[in-house]
GROMACS .gro file of C-alpha atoms in nm:
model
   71
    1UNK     CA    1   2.177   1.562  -2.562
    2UNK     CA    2   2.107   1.389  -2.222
    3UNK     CA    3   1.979   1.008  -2.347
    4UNK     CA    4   1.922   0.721  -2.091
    5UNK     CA    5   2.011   0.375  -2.141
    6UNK     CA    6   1.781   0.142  -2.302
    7UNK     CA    7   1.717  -0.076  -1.938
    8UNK     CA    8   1.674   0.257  -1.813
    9UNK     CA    9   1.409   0.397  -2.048
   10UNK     CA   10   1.225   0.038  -2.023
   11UNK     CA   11   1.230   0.031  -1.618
   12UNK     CA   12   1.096   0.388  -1.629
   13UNK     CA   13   0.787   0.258  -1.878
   14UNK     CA   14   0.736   0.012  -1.663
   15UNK     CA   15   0.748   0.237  -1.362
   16UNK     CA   16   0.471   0.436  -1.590
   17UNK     CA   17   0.273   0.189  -1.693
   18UNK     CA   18   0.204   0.047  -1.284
   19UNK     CA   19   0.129   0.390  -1.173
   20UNK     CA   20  -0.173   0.413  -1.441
   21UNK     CA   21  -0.306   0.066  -1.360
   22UNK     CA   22  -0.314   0.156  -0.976
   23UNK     CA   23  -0.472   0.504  -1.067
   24UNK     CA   24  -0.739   0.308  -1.244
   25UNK     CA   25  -0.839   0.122  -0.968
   26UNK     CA   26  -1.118   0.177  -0.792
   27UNK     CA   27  -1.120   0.343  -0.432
   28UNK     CA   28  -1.171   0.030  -0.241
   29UNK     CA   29  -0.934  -0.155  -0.398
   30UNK     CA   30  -0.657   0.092  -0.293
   31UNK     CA   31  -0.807   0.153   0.055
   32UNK     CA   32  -0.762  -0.218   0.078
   33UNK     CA   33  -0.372  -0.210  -0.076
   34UNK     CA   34  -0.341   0.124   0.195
   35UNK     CA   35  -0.502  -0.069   0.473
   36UNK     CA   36  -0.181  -0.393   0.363
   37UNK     CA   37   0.043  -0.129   0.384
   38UNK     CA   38   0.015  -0.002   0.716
   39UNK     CA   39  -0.023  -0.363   0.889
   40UNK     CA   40   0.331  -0.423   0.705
   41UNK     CA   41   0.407  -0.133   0.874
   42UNK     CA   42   0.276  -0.214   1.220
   43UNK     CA   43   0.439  -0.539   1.227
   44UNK     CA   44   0.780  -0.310   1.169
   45UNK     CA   45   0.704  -0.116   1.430
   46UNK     CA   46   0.595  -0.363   1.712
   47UNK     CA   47   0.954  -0.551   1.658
   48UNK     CA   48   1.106  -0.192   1.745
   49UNK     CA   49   0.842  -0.142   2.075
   50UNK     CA   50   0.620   0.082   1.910
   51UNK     CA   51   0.224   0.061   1.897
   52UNK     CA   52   0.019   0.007   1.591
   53UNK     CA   53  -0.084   0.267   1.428
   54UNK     CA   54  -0.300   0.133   1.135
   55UNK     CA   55  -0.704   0.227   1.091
   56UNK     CA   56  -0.911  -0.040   1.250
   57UNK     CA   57  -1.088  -0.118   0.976
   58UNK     CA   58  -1.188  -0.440   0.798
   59UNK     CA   59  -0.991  -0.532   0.484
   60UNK     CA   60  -1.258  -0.676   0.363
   61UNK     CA   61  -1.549  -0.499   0.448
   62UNK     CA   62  -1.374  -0.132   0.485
   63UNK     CA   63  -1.601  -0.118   0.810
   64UNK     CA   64  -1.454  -0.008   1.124
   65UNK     CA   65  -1.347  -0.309   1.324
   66UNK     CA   66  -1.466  -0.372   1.695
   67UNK     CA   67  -1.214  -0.378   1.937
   68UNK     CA   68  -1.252  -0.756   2.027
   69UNK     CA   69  -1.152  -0.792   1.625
   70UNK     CA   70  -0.851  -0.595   1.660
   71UNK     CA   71  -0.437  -0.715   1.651
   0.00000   0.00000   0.00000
């Protein structure tokens, strides 16, 4: 019988429960989280000399940027 610790079990319900209140989110919301994610990920990538690669769109809006908007 393969049982897992008590922390264990409770991190993993946890773990659980945030993936079903980000499922339940509407689209926007996580094109807006998606959107965070990749300027975290641009700022990682411009220390290292690479270009940005994340959509040029809005966070707030979700409308494509113009290029005079864009970091």
């Amino acid at each position: 019988m393969n049982t897992l610790p008590p922390e264990m079990e409770a991190a993993l319900a946890a773990k659980q429960k945030h993936r079903r209140e980000l499922a339940a989110l509407p689209y926007e919301e996580k094109l807006r989280i998606l959107l965070r994610l990749q300027h975290l990920s641009d700022a990682i990538r411009q220390t290292r000399g690479a270009s940005a690669r994340a959509w040029p769109l809005d966070e707030k809006t979700l409308l494509p940027m113009s290029s005079a908007h864009r970091s």
